[in-house]
């Protein structure tokens, strides 16, 4: 009987008497790591079989296509990214624990402490779309036995923000596994506050600074834009040379 005869493999077949070369082994993608979430579908990771997965206790969970509603819409000035190039939770139905599991990542390849870095959006807007309490995004890490909370985010953002957390102590023998779990605020109008996620990275600590080359405080060493850019120009909207970016 042909099959995998290596007992350490994921697909070990104790009934096999001849190895057919089909053995597959635990896999972890090497850091530095980036998942851009721009395929319009559940990501296909480095490892085979694919370790990316989604689940939800209730609701339709994480989406990778379509247009979020209200102030998170791609037609809104707050969200300047294209449909199909980020993940999001709609909250139009009763969503309970929609979860996005990221593949395992080997952080022993990094020269210093590993960080989880990602872009986050939670902007319900103002007026009739405003919410008293925002929906929640939990960032969690698996230690080999259970999931532990790295942090949670429950706030309004002006637009997309880059967020990062130190993963020291959250690895399992040099391998980290992250998941993103969204939860409703519990308000009846929670559907005004879609949660968006993009650009998942595992790397060394980012260098925050101004990344706009035309700004007077541009920092060529920065790897994350911290919103500090200063653009000089005319700020009088009545002037002929008014610059809306100044």
Coordinates of N, CA, C and O in Angstrom, one line a residue, residues 61-145:
X61 N -19.6 37.1 8.0 CA -18.1 37.2 8.3 C -17.4 38.1 7.4 O -17.9 39.1 6.9
X62 N -16.1 37.8 7.3 CA -15.2 38.7 6.5 C -15.5 38.6 5.0 O -15.6 37.5 4.5
X63 N -15.5 39.8 4.4 CA -15.7 39.9 2.9 C -14.4 40.4 2.3 O -13.6 41.1 2.9
X64 N -14.2 40.0 1.0 CA -13.0 40.4 0.3 C -13.3 41.2 -1.0 O -12.5 41.6 -1.7
X65 N -14.6 41.3 -1.3 CA -15.1 42.0 -2.5 C -16.3 42.9 -2.0 O -16.8 42.8 -0.9
X66 N -16.8 43.7 -2.9 CA -17.9 44.5 -2.7 C -17.5 45.8 -2.0 O -16.4 46.1 -1.7
X67 N -18.5 46.7 -1.8 CA -18.3 48.0 -1.3 C -18.9 48.2 0.1 O -20.1 48.0 0.2
X68 N -18.1 48.5 1.1 CA -18.7 48.8 2.4 C -19.7 50.0 2.3 O -19.7 50.7 1.4
X69 N -20.5 50.1 3.4 CA -21.5 51.1 3.4 C -21.1 52.4 4.1 O -20.1 52.5 4.8
X70 N -21.9 53.4 3.9 CA -21.9 54.7 4.6 C -20.5 55.3 4.5 O -19.9 55.4 3.4
X71 N -19.8 55.7 5.6 CA -18.6 56.5 5.4 C -17.4 55.6 5.1 O -16.3 56.1 4.7
X72 N -17.6 54.2 5.1 CA -16.5 53.3 4.7 C -16.6 53.0 3.2 O -15.7 52.3 2.7
X73 N -17.6 53.5 2.5 CA -17.7 53.3 1.1 C -16.5 53.8 0.3 O -15.8 54.7 0.7
X74 N -16.1 53.1 -0.7 CA -14.9 53.5 -1.5 C -15.2 54.8 -2.3 O -14.3 55.3 -2.9
X75 N -16.5 55.2 -2.3 CA -16.8 56.5 -2.9 C -16.7 57.6 -1.8 O -16.8 58.8 -2.2
X76 N -16.4 57.3 -0.6 CA -16.3 58.3 0.5 C -14.8 58.8 0.5 O -13.9 58.0 0.3
X77 N -14.6 60.1 0.8 CA -13.3 60.6 0.9 C -12.5 59.9 1.9 O -11.2 59.9 1.9
X78 N -13.1 59.4 3.0 CA -12.4 58.7 4.1 C -11.7 57.5 3.6 O -10.6 57.1 4.1
X79 N -12.3 56.7 2.7 CA -11.8 55.4 2.3 C -11.4 55.6 0.8 O -12.2 55.6 -0.1
X80 N -10.1 55.7 0.6 CA -9.6 56.0 -0.8 C -9.0 54.7 -1.4 O -8.2 54.8 -2.3
X81 N -9.5 53.5 -1.0 CA -8.9 52.3 -1.6 C -10.0 51.6 -2.5 O -11.2 51.8 -2.3
X82 N -9.5 50.8 -3.4 CA -10.4 50.2 -4.4 C -11.1 49.0 -3.8 O -10.6 48.2 -2.9
X83 N -12.3 48.7 -4.3 CA -13.0 47.5 -3.9 C -12.2 46.3 -4.3 O -11.6 46.2 -5.3
X84 N -12.2 45.2 -3.4 CA -11.5 44.0 -3.7 C -10.0 44.1 -3.3 O -9.3 43.1 -3.5
X85 N -9.6 45.2 -2.7 CA -8.2 45.4 -2.3 C -8.1 45.5 -0.7 O -7.1 46.1 -0.3
X86 N -9.1 45.1 0.0 CA -9.0 45.0 1.5 C -10.1 44.1 1.9 O -11.0 43.6 1.1
X87 N -10.0 43.7 3.2 CA -11.1 42.8 3.8 C -11.9 43.7 4.7 O -11.5 44.7 5.3
X88 N -13.2 43.2 4.9 CA -14.1 44.0 5.7 C -15.2 43.2 6.3 O -15.6 42.1 5.8
X89 N -15.8 43.7 7.4 CA -17.0 43.1 8.0 C -18.1 44.1 7.9 O -18.0 45.3 8.3
X90 N -19.3 43.6 7.4 CA -20.4 44.5 7.1 C -21.2 44.9 8.3 O -21.7 46.0 8.4
X91 N -21.5 44.0 9.2 CA -22.4 44.2 10.4 C -23.8 44.5 10.0 O -24.6 45.0 10.9
X92 N -24.2 44.3 8.7 CA -25.6 44.5 8.4 C -26.5 43.4 8.9 O -27.7 43.6 9.2
X93 N -26.0 42.2 9.1 CA -26.7 41.1 9.8 C -26.2 41.0 11.2 O -25.4 41.8 11.7
X94 N -26.7 40.0 11.9 CA -26.2 39.8 13.3 C -24.9 39.0 13.2 O -24.8 37.8 13.2
X95 N -23.8 39.8 13.2 CA -22.4 39.2 13.0 C -21.9 38.9 14.4 O -21.7 39.8 15.3
X96 N -21.5 37.6 14.6 CA -20.9 37.2 15.9 C -19.6 36.5 15.6 O -19.6 35.5 14.9
X97 N -18.5 37.0 16.1 CA -17.2 36.5 16.0 C -16.7 36.1 14.5 O -16.2 35.1 14.3
X98 N -16.9 37.0 13.6 CA -16.3 36.8 12.3 C -14.8 36.9 12.4 O -14.3 37.8 13.0
X99 N -14.1 35.8 12.0 CA -12.7 35.6 12.3 C -11.9 35.3 11.0 O -12.4 34.5 10.2
X100 N -10.8 36.0 10.9 CA -9.9 35.8 9.7 C -8.6 35.2 10.3 O -7.9 35.9 11.1
X101 N -8.2 34.0 10.0 CA -7.0 33.4 10.5 C -5.9 33.5 9.4 O -6.1 33.2 8.3
X102 N -4.8 34.1 9.9 CA -3.6 34.3 9.0 C -2.7 33.0 9.2 O -2.7 32.3 10.2
X103 N -2.0 32.7 8.1 CA -1.1 31.5 8.1 C 0.0 31.7 9.1 O 0.3 32.8 9.6
X104 N 0.6 30.6 9.5 CA 1.7 30.6 10.5 C 2.9 31.3 9.8 O 3.2 31.1 8.7
X105 N 3.6 32.1 10.7 CA 4.8 32.8 10.2 C 6.0 32.6 11.1 O 5.9 32.7 12.3
X106 N 7.1 32.2 10.4 CA 8.3 32.0 11.2 C 9.0 33.3 11.4 O 9.5 34.0 10.4
X107 N 9.2 33.7 12.6 CA 9.8 35.0 12.9 C 11.2 34.9 13.4 O 11.9 35.9 13.7
X108 N 11.8 33.7 13.3 CA 13.2 33.5 13.7 C 14.1 34.1 12.6 O 15.3 34.2 12.8
X109 N 13.5 34.4 11.4 CA 14.2 35.0 10.3 C 14.4 36.5 10.4 O 15.1 37.1 9.6
X110 N 13.8 37.1 11.5 CA 14.0 38.5 11.7 C 15.2 38.8 12.6 O 15.4 38.1 13.5
X111 N 15.8 40.0 12.4 CA 17.0 40.3 13.2 C 16.6 40.8 14.6 O 17.5 40.9 15.4
X112 N 15.4 41.2 14.8 CA 15.0 41.7 16.1 C 13.5 41.4 16.3 O 12.9 40.6 15.5
X113 N 12.9 41.9 17.3 CA 11.6 41.5 17.7 C 10.6 41.7 16.6 O 10.6 42.6 15.8
X114 N 9.6 40.7 16.5 CA 8.6 40.7 15.5 C 7.4 41.6 15.9 O 7.0 41.6 17.1
X115 N 6.8 42.3 14.9 CA 5.6 43.1 15.1 C 4.6 42.7 14.1 O 4.9 42.3 13.0
X116 N 3.3 42.7 14.5 CA 2.2 42.6 13.6 C 1.8 44.0 13.2 O 1.6 44.8 14.1
X117 N 1.8 44.2 11.9 CA 1.5 45.6 11.4 C 0.4 45.5 10.4 O 0.4 44.6 9.5
X118 N -0.6 46.3 10.4 CA -1.7 46.3 9.5 C -2.4 47.6 9.4 O -2.2 48.5 10.2
X119 N -3.1 47.8 8.3 CA -3.9 49.0 8.1 C -5.3 48.8 8.6 O -5.9 47.7 8.3
X120 N -5.9 49.8 9.2 CA -7.2 49.6 9.9 C -8.1 50.8 9.6 O -7.6 51.9 9.5
X121 N -9.4 50.5 9.4 CA -10.3 51.6 9.1 C -11.6 51.3 9.9 O -12.2 50.3 9.8
X122 N -12.1 52.4 10.6 CA -13.3 52.3 11.4 C -13.9 53.7 11.5 O -13.7 54.3 12.5
X123 N -14.6 54.1 10.5 CA -15.1 55.5 10.4 C -16.6 55.4 10.0 O -16.9 55.3 8.9
X124 N -17.4 55.6 11.0 CA -18.9 55.6 10.8 C -19.3 56.9 10.2 O -20.4 57.0 9.6
X125 N -18.5 58.0 10.5 CA -18.9 59.3 10.0 C -19.6 60.1 11.1 O -19.6 59.7 12.3
X126 N -20.3 61.2 10.7 CA -21.0 62.1 11.6 C -22.4 62.2 11.2 O -22.9 61.5 10.3
X127 N -23.2 63.0 12.0 CA -24.6 63.2 11.7 C -25.4 61.9 12.0 O -25.2 61.3 13.0
X128 N -26.3 61.6 11.1 CA -27.2 60.5 11.3 C -26.5 59.1 11.3 O -27.0 58.1 11.7
X129 N -25.3 59.1 10.8 CA -24.5 57.8 10.7 C -23.6 57.6 11.9 O -22.9 56.6 12.0
X130 N -23.5 58.6 12.8 CA -22.6 58.5 13.9 C -23.0 57.4 14.8 O -24.2 57.1 15.0
X131 N -22.0 56.7 15.5 CA -22.4 55.7 16.5 C -21.8 56.2 17.8 O -20.7 56.8 17.9
X132 N -22.4 55.8 18.9 CA -22.0 56.2 20.2 C -20.8 55.3 20.7 O -19.9 55.8 21.4
X133 N -20.8 54.1 20.2 CA -19.7 53.1 20.5 C -19.3 52.4 19.3 O -20.2 51.9 18.5
X134 N -18.1 52.3 19.0 CA -17.6 51.6 17.8 C -17.6 50.1 17.9 O -17.5 49.6 19.1
X135 N -17.7 49.4 16.8 CA -17.5 48.0 16.8 C -16.0 47.7 17.2 O -15.2 48.6 17.1
X136 N -15.7 46.4 17.4 CA -14.4 46.0 18.0 C -13.7 45.1 17.1 O -14.2 44.2 16.6
X137 N -12.4 45.3 17.0 CA -11.5 44.4 16.3 C -10.5 43.8 17.3 O -9.7 44.6 17.9
X138 N -10.5 42.5 17.5 CA -9.5 41.8 18.4 C -8.4 41.3 17.6 O -8.6 40.6 16.5
X139 N -7.2 41.5 18.0 CA -6.0 41.0 17.4 C -5.5 39.9 18.4 O -5.2 40.2 19.5
X140 N -5.4 38.6 17.9 CA -5.2 37.5 18.8 C -4.1 36.6 18.2 O -3.9 36.6 17.0
X141 N -3.3 36.0 19.1 CA -2.2 35.1 18.7 C -2.4 33.8 19.4 O -2.8 33.7 20.5
X142 N -2.0 32.7 18.7 CA -2.1 31.3 19.1 C -0.8 30.9 19.7 O 0.2 31.0 19.1
X143 N -0.8 30.3 21.0 CA 0.4 29.9 21.6 C 0.6 28.4 21.5 O 1.5 27.9 22.2
X144 N -0.2 27.7 20.7 CA -0.1 26.3 20.6 C -1.2 25.6 21.3 O -1.4 24.4 21.0
X145 N -1.8 26.3 22.2 CA -2.9 25.7 23.0 C -4.2 26.5 23.0 O -5.2 26.0 22.8

